[in-house]
Short mmCIF file of N, CA and C in Angstrom, two decimals:
data_model
loop_
_atom_site.label_atom_id
_atom_site.label_comp_id
_atom_site.label_asym_id
_atom_site.label_seq_id
_atom_site.Cartn_x
_atom_site.Cartn_y
_atom_site.Cartn_z
N UNK W 1189 -2.40 -4.94 8.49
CA UNK W 1189 -2.32 -3.50 8.60
C UNK W 1189 -1.16 -3.15 9.53
N UNK W 1190 -0.35 -2.20 9.14
CA UNK W 1190 0.75 -1.75 9.99
C UNK W 1190 0.20 -1.18 11.29
N UNK W 1191 0.93 -1.38 12.36
CA UNK W 1191 0.54 -0.88 13.68
C UNK W 1191 1.73 -0.18 14.30
N UNK W 1192 1.61 1.12 14.48
CA UNK W 1192 2.67 1.90 15.10
C UNK W 1192 2.62 1.72 16.60
N UNK W 1193 3.77 1.40 17.19
CA UNK W 1193 3.85 1.21 18.64
C UNK W 1193 4.70 2.33 19.22
N UNK W 1194 4.15 2.99 20.22
CA UNK W 1194 4.86 4.08 20.89
C UNK W 1194 5.65 3.48 22.06
N UNK W 1195 6.90 3.13 21.81
CA UNK W 1195 7.70 2.48 22.84
C UNK W 1195 7.97 3.43 24.00
N UNK W 1196 7.78 2.90 25.19
CA UNK W 1196 8.09 3.68 26.39
C UNK W 1196 9.60 3.71 26.59
N UNK W 1197 10.04 4.62 27.45
CA UNK W 1197 11.47 4.67 27.78
C UNK W 1197 11.92 3.34 28.39
N UNK W 1198 11.05 2.72 29.20
CA UNK W 1198 11.39 1.43 29.82
C UNK W 1198 11.58 0.36 28.76
N UNK W 1199 10.72 0.34 27.74
CA UNK W 1199 10.85 -0.65 26.67
C UNK W 1199 12.13 -0.42 25.87
N UNK W 1200 12.45 0.82 25.58
CA UNK W 1200 13.67 1.13 24.84
C UNK W 1200 14.90 0.73 25.65
N UNK W 1201 14.86 0.95 26.96
CA UNK W 1201 15.98 0.55 27.82
C UNK W 1201 16.17 -0.97 27.79
N UNK W 1202 15.09 -1.73 27.70
CA UNK W 1202 15.19 -3.19 27.64
C UNK W 1202 15.86 -3.67 26.36
N UNK W 1203 15.84 -2.85 25.32
CA UNK W 1203 16.46 -3.24 24.06
C UNK W 1203 17.98 -3.18 24.12
N UNK W 1204 18.50 -2.49 25.12
CA UNK W 1204 19.94 -2.41 25.29
C UNK W 1204 20.60 -1.51 24.25
N UNK W 1205 21.87 -1.79 23.95
CA UNK W 1205 22.61 -0.90 23.06
C UNK W 1205 22.05 -0.84 21.64
N UNK W 1206 21.31 -1.84 21.25
CA UNK W 1206 20.72 -1.85 19.92
C UNK W 1206 19.70 -0.73 19.78
N UNK W 1207 19.02 -0.40 20.87
CA UNK W 1207 18.05 0.69 20.85
C UNK W 1207 16.84 0.36 20.00
N UNK W 1208 16.16 1.39 19.55
CA UNK W 1208 14.94 1.22 18.77
C UNK W 1208 15.12 1.79 17.37
N UNK W 1209 16.34 1.78 16.87
CA UNK W 1209 16.60 2.38 15.57
C UNK W 1209 16.21 1.49 14.40
N UNK W 1210 16.11 0.19 14.64
CA UNK W 1210 15.75 -0.72 13.55
C UNK W 1210 14.28 -0.58 13.21
N UNK W 1211 13.92 -1.01 12.01
CA UNK W 1211 12.51 -0.97 11.60
C UNK W 1211 11.67 -1.91 12.45
N UNK W 1212 12.24 -3.04 12.84
CA UNK W 1212 11.51 -4.03 13.62
C UNK W 1212 12.32 -4.42 14.85
N UNK W 1213 11.66 -4.51 15.99
CA UNK W 1213 12.33 -4.93 17.20
C UNK W 1213 12.64 -6.42 17.13
N UNK W 1214 11.75 -7.18 16.50
CA UNK W 1214 11.93 -8.62 16.35
C UNK W 1214 12.00 -8.95 14.87
N UNK W 1215 13.13 -8.65 14.22
CA UNK W 1215 13.23 -8.94 12.79
C UNK W 1215 13.34 -10.44 12.53
N UNK W 1216 12.85 -10.86 11.38
CA UNK W 1216 13.01 -12.26 10.99
C UNK W 1216 14.32 -12.41 10.24
N UNK W 1217 14.80 -13.62 10.14
CA UNK W 1217 16.05 -13.87 9.42
C UNK W 1217 15.90 -13.62 7.93
N UNK W 1218 14.66 -13.73 7.43
CA UNK W 1218 14.43 -13.56 6.00
C UNK W 1218 14.01 -12.14 5.64
N UNK W 1219 14.09 -11.21 6.59
CA UNK W 1219 13.66 -9.83 6.35
C UNK W 1219 12.26 -9.64 6.89
N UNK W 1220 11.89 -8.42 7.13
CA UNK W 1220 10.57 -8.15 7.71
C UNK W 1220 10.59 -8.40 9.21
N UNK W 1221 9.48 -8.85 9.74
CA UNK W 1221 9.35 -9.06 11.18
C UNK W 1221 8.87 -10.46 11.48
N UNK W 1222 9.03 -10.88 12.72
CA UNK W 1222 8.51 -12.17 13.14
C UNK W 1222 6.99 -12.10 13.19
N UNK W 1223 6.36 -13.15 12.80
CA UNK W 1223 4.90 -13.20 12.84
C UNK W 1223 4.44 -13.78 14.17
N UNK W 1224 3.15 -13.66 14.45
CA UNK W 1224 2.58 -14.23 15.67
C UNK W 1224 2.82 -15.74 15.70
N UNK W 1225 2.73 -16.38 14.53
CA UNK W 1225 2.94 -17.83 14.49
C UNK W 1225 4.39 -18.20 14.79
N UNK W 1226 5.30 -17.25 14.70
CA UNK W 1226 6.70 -17.50 15.05
C UNK W 1226 6.99 -17.17 16.50
N UNK W 1227 6.43 -16.08 17.00
CA UNK W 1227 6.77 -15.64 18.35
C UNK W 1227 6.12 -16.50 19.43
N UNK W 1228 4.91 -17.00 19.18
CA UNK W 1228 4.25 -17.86 20.16
C UNK W 1228 5.06 -19.11 20.48
N UNK W 1229 5.49 -19.86 19.46
CA UNK W 1229 6.31 -21.05 19.74
C UNK W 1229 7.65 -20.73 20.40
N UNK W 1230 8.26 -19.59 20.05
CA UNK W 1230 9.52 -19.21 20.69
C UNK W 1230 9.29 -18.98 22.18
N UNK W 1231 8.22 -18.27 22.53
CA UNK W 1231 7.89 -18.05 23.94
C UNK W 1231 7.62 -19.39 24.64
N UNK W 1232 6.93 -20.30 23.98
CA UNK W 1232 6.61 -21.59 24.57
C UNK W 1232 7.87 -22.40 24.89
N UNK W 1233 8.93 -22.22 24.11
CA UNK W 1233 10.18 -22.93 24.36
C UNK W 1233 10.78 -22.60 25.73
N UNK W 1234 10.47 -21.41 26.24
CA UNK W 1234 10.99 -21.03 27.55
C UNK W 1234 10.24 -21.73 28.69
N UNK W 1235 9.08 -22.31 28.38
CA UNK W 1235 8.30 -23.07 29.35
C UNK W 1235 8.03 -22.27 30.63
N UNK W 1236 7.66 -20.99 30.47
CA UNK W 1236 7.39 -20.12 31.60
C UNK W 1236 5.97 -20.32 32.10
N UNK W 1237 5.79 -20.24 33.40
CA UNK W 1237 4.45 -20.36 33.98
C UNK W 1237 4.22 -19.24 34.98
N UNK W 1238 2.94 -18.95 35.21
CA UNK W 1238 2.61 -17.96 36.23
C UNK W 1238 2.57 -18.66 37.59
N UNK W 1239 2.22 -17.92 38.63
CA UNK W 1239 2.26 -18.50 39.98
C UNK W 1239 1.23 -19.60 40.20
N UNK W 1240 0.23 -19.70 39.29
CA UNK W 1240 -0.74 -20.78 39.38
C UNK W 1240 -0.35 -21.97 38.49
N UNK W 1241 0.82 -21.87 37.84
CA UNK W 1241 1.29 -22.96 37.00
C UNK W 1241 0.78 -22.96 35.57
N UNK W 1242 0.08 -21.89 35.17
CA UNK W 1242 -0.43 -21.79 33.80
C UNK W 1242 0.66 -21.27 32.88
N UNK W 1243 0.69 -21.78 31.66
CA UNK W 1243 1.69 -21.36 30.68
C UNK W 1243 1.52 -19.87 30.37
N UNK W 1244 2.65 -19.18 30.27
CA UNK W 1244 2.63 -17.77 29.88
C UNK W 1244 2.60 -17.71 28.36
N UNK W 1245 1.61 -16.99 27.83
CA UNK W 1245 1.41 -16.91 26.38
C UNK W 1245 1.38 -15.45 25.95
N UNK W 1246 1.53 -15.23 24.64
CA UNK W 1246 1.42 -13.86 24.12
C UNK W 1246 0.04 -13.30 24.41
N UNK W 1247 -1.00 -14.10 24.21
CA UNK W 1247 -2.36 -13.62 24.47
C UNK W 1247 -2.52 -13.26 25.95
N UNK W 1248 -1.93 -14.05 26.82
CA UNK W 1248 -1.99 -13.76 28.25
C UNK W 1248 -1.30 -12.47 28.61
N UNK W 1249 -0.18 -12.18 27.93
CA UNK W 1249 0.52 -10.91 28.18
C UNK W 1249 -0.34 -9.74 27.75
N UNK W 1250 -1.02 -9.88 26.62
CA UNK W 1250 -1.90 -8.82 26.13
C UNK W 1250 -3.06 -8.63 27.11
N UNK W 1251 -3.59 -9.74 27.63
CA UNK W 1251 -4.68 -9.68 28.60
C UNK W 1251 -4.23 -8.97 29.87
N UNK W 1252 -3.01 -9.23 30.29
CA UNK W 1252 -2.47 -8.59 31.49
C UNK W 1252 -2.42 -7.08 31.33
N UNK W 1253 -1.92 -6.62 30.19
CA UNK W 1253 -1.87 -5.16 29.95
C UNK W 1253 -3.28 -4.57 29.96
N UNK W 1254 -4.22 -5.22 29.26
CA UNK W 1254 -5.59 -4.69 29.19
C UNK W 1254 -6.22 -4.63 30.58
N UNK W 1255 -6.07 -5.70 31.35
CA UNK W 1255 -6.67 -5.74 32.69
C UNK W 1255 -6.03 -4.70 33.59
N UNK W 1256 -4.71 -4.60 33.55
CA UNK W 1256 -4.01 -3.60 34.36
C UNK W 1256 -4.49 -2.20 34.01
N UNK W 1257 -4.60 -1.89 32.72
CA UNK W 1257 -5.05 -0.58 32.29
C UNK W 1257 -6.45 -0.24 32.75
N UNK W 1258 -7.33 -1.25 32.76
CA UNK W 1258 -8.71 -1.05 33.21
C UNK W 1258 -8.80 -0.83 34.71
N UNK W 1259 -7.82 -1.35 35.46
CA UNK W 1259 -7.86 -1.27 36.92
C UNK W 1259 -7.16 -0.05 37.50
N UNK W 1260 -6.59 0.79 36.65
CA UNK W 1260 -5.91 1.98 37.15
C UNK W 1260 -6.94 3.03 37.57
N UNK W 1261 -6.51 3.95 38.42
CA UNK W 1261 -7.36 5.06 38.86
C UNK W 1261 -6.78 6.36 38.37
N UNK W 1262 -7.39 7.02 37.43
CA UNK W 1262 -8.57 6.57 36.69
C UNK W 1262 -8.17 5.51 35.67
N UNK W 1263 -9.13 4.68 35.26
CA UNK W 1263 -8.80 3.65 34.26
C UNK W 1263 -8.48 4.28 32.91
N UNK W 1264 -7.62 3.61 32.16
CA UNK W 1264 -7.36 4.07 30.80
C UNK W 1264 -8.59 3.74 29.96
N UNK W 1265 -8.97 4.61 29.04
CA UNK W 1265 -10.16 4.35 28.21
C UNK W 1265 -10.01 3.06 27.40
N UNK W 1266 -11.11 2.32 27.30
CA UNK W 1266 -11.11 1.07 26.54
C UNK W 1266 -10.59 1.27 25.13
N UNK W 1267 -10.97 2.38 24.49
CA UNK W 1267 -10.54 2.65 23.11
C UNK W 1267 -9.01 2.76 23.03
N UNK W 1268 -8.39 3.38 24.03
CA UNK W 1268 -6.93 3.52 24.06
C UNK W 1268 -6.28 2.15 24.23
N UNK W 1269 -6.82 1.35 25.14
CA UNK W 1269 -6.30 0.00 25.35
C UNK W 1269 -6.45 -0.83 24.07
N UNK W 1270 -7.63 -0.78 23.48
CA UNK W 1270 -7.87 -1.55 22.25
C UNK W 1270 -6.92 -1.15 21.13
N UNK W 1271 -6.72 0.15 20.96
CA UNK W 1271 -5.82 0.61 19.90
C UNK W 1271 -4.37 0.25 20.22
N UNK W 1272 -4.00 0.28 21.48
CA UNK W 1272 -2.65 -0.11 21.87
C UNK W 1272 -2.41 -1.57 21.51
N UNK W 1273 -3.42 -2.40 21.67
CA UNK W 1273 -3.31 -3.83 21.37
C UNK W 1273 -3.63 -4.15 19.91
N UNK W 1274 -3.81 -3.13 19.08
CA UNK W 1274 -4.10 -3.29 17.65
C UNK W 1274 -5.40 -4.04 17.40
N UNK W 1275 -6.38 -3.85 18.28
CA UNK W 1275 -7.70 -4.44 18.04
C UNK W 1275 -8.41 -3.66 16.95
N UNK W 1276 -9.10 -4.37 16.11
CA UNK W 1276 -9.86 -3.74 15.02
C UNK W 1276 -11.23 -3.31 15.55
N UNK W 1277 -11.66 -2.12 15.16
CA UNK W 1277 -12.99 -1.63 15.54
C UNK W 1277 -14.02 -2.53 14.86
N UNK W 1278 -14.89 -3.20 15.63
CA UNK W 1278 -15.85 -4.14 15.02
C UNK W 1278 -16.96 -3.46 14.21
N UNK W 1279 -17.30 -2.23 14.56
CA UNK W 1279 -18.36 -1.52 13.85
C UNK W 1279 -17.75 -0.73 12.70
N UNK W 1280 -18.07 -1.11 11.47
CA UNK W 1280 -17.48 -0.47 10.29
C UNK W 1280 -17.81 1.02 10.20
N UNK W 1281 -18.99 1.42 10.64
CA UNK W 1281 -19.36 2.84 10.59
C UNK W 1281 -18.49 3.63 11.57
N UNK W 1282 -18.36 3.12 12.79
CA UNK W 1282 -17.51 3.78 13.78
C UNK W 1282 -16.07 3.81 13.28
N UNK W 1283 -15.61 2.71 12.72
CA UNK W 1283 -14.23 2.63 12.21
C UNK W 1283 -13.98 3.68 11.13
N UNK W 1284 -14.98 3.96 10.31
CA UNK W 1284 -14.82 4.94 9.24
C UNK W 1284 -14.58 6.34 9.79
N UNK W 1285 -15.10 6.63 10.97
CA UNK W 1285 -14.95 7.96 11.56
C UNK W 1285 -13.77 8.07 12.51
N UNK W 1286 -13.21 6.95 12.92
CA UNK W 1286 -12.06 6.97 13.83
C UNK W 1286 -10.78 7.07 13.01
N UNK W 1287 -10.30 8.27 12.83
CA UNK W 1287 -9.10 8.47 12.03
C UNK W 1287 -7.84 8.67 12.87
N UNK W 1288 -8.00 9.01 14.12
CA UNK W 1288 -6.84 9.22 14.98
C UNK W 1288 -6.26 7.88 15.42
N UNK W 1289 -4.94 7.83 15.54
CA UNK W 1289 -4.29 6.65 16.09
C UNK W 1289 -4.14 6.75 17.61
N UNK W 1290 -4.59 7.87 18.18
CA UNK W 1290 -4.54 8.10 19.63
C UNK W 1290 -3.13 7.90 20.19
N UNK W 1291 -2.14 8.38 19.47
CA UNK W 1291 -0.75 8.17 19.90
C UNK W 1291 -0.42 8.78 21.26
N UNK W 1292 -0.81 10.03 21.57
CA UNK W 1292 -0.46 10.56 22.90
C UNK W 1292 -1.06 9.75 24.06
N UNK W 1293 -2.34 9.39 24.03
CA UNK W 1293 -2.84 8.59 25.16
C UNK W 1293 -2.29 7.16 25.17
N UNK W 1294 -1.99 6.61 24.00
CA UNK W 1294 -1.36 5.28 23.96
C UNK W 1294 0.03 5.35 24.58
N UNK W 1295 0.74 6.44 24.33
CA UNK W 1295 2.07 6.61 24.92
C UNK W 1295 1.96 6.71 26.44
N UNK W 1296 0.95 7.44 26.94
CA UNK W 1296 0.76 7.54 28.39
C UNK W 1296 0.51 6.16 29.00
N UNK W 1297 -0.32 5.37 28.32
CA UNK W 1297 -0.60 4.01 28.81
C UNK W 1297 0.68 3.19 28.87
N UNK W 1298 1.45 3.20 27.79
CA UNK W 1298 2.66 2.37 27.76
C UNK W 1298 3.76 2.91 28.67
N UNK W 1299 3.82 4.22 28.87
CA UNK W 1299 4.78 4.77 29.84
C UNK W 1299 4.42 4.30 31.25
N UNK W 1300 3.14 4.37 31.59
CA UNK W 1300 2.69 3.93 32.92
C UNK W 1300 2.90 2.42 33.09
N UNK W 1301 2.60 1.66 32.04
CA UNK W 1301 2.80 0.21 32.10
C UNK W 1301 4.29 -0.12 32.25
N UNK W 1302 5.13 0.58 31.50
CA UNK W 1302 6.58 0.35 31.60
C UNK W 1302 7.11 0.63 32.98
N UNK W 1303 6.63 1.73 33.59
CA UNK W 1303 7.06 2.07 34.96
C UNK W 1303 6.60 0.99 35.94
N UNK W 1304 5.38 0.50 35.75
CA UNK W 1304 4.86 -0.56 36.63
C UNK W 1304 5.63 -1.87 36.42
N UNK W 1305 5.82 -2.26 35.18
CA UNK W 1305 6.40 -3.56 34.87
C UNK W 1305 7.88 -3.66 35.20
N UNK W 1306 8.57 -2.52 35.27
CA UNK W 1306 10.01 -2.56 35.52
C UNK W 1306 10.40 -2.10 36.92
N UNK W 1307 9.41 -1.81 37.75
CA UNK W 1307 9.78 -1.37 39.11
C UNK W 1307 10.29 -2.56 39.92
N UNK W 1308 11.11 -2.23 40.88
CA UNK W 1308 11.70 -3.28 41.71
C UNK W 1308 10.94 -3.38 43.02
#
């Protein structure tokens, strides 16, 4: 399922002169976008670790955003965090009634995260 991402100004600035005009930020050489099975190994090649020596992974980055969002005052709603991370609603009945993509609150989350992640 397609997932629309509301890029923060900080994320767009990280893209440099290329900007966010392309359909995909991480396009594949064969067209389309890089898959999770492609991006994980690319990240692993950098051999990055956290301060405890654990490998930095895509799942760990997603966990960091979710945890940070939950710890803010006030915390970002779990539904906003879940939708930002493209989590599927586990309850099919609830999913049938959730038609909003929650773009404005997702943008607030990513703007706040971008400001936090890029501060010096």
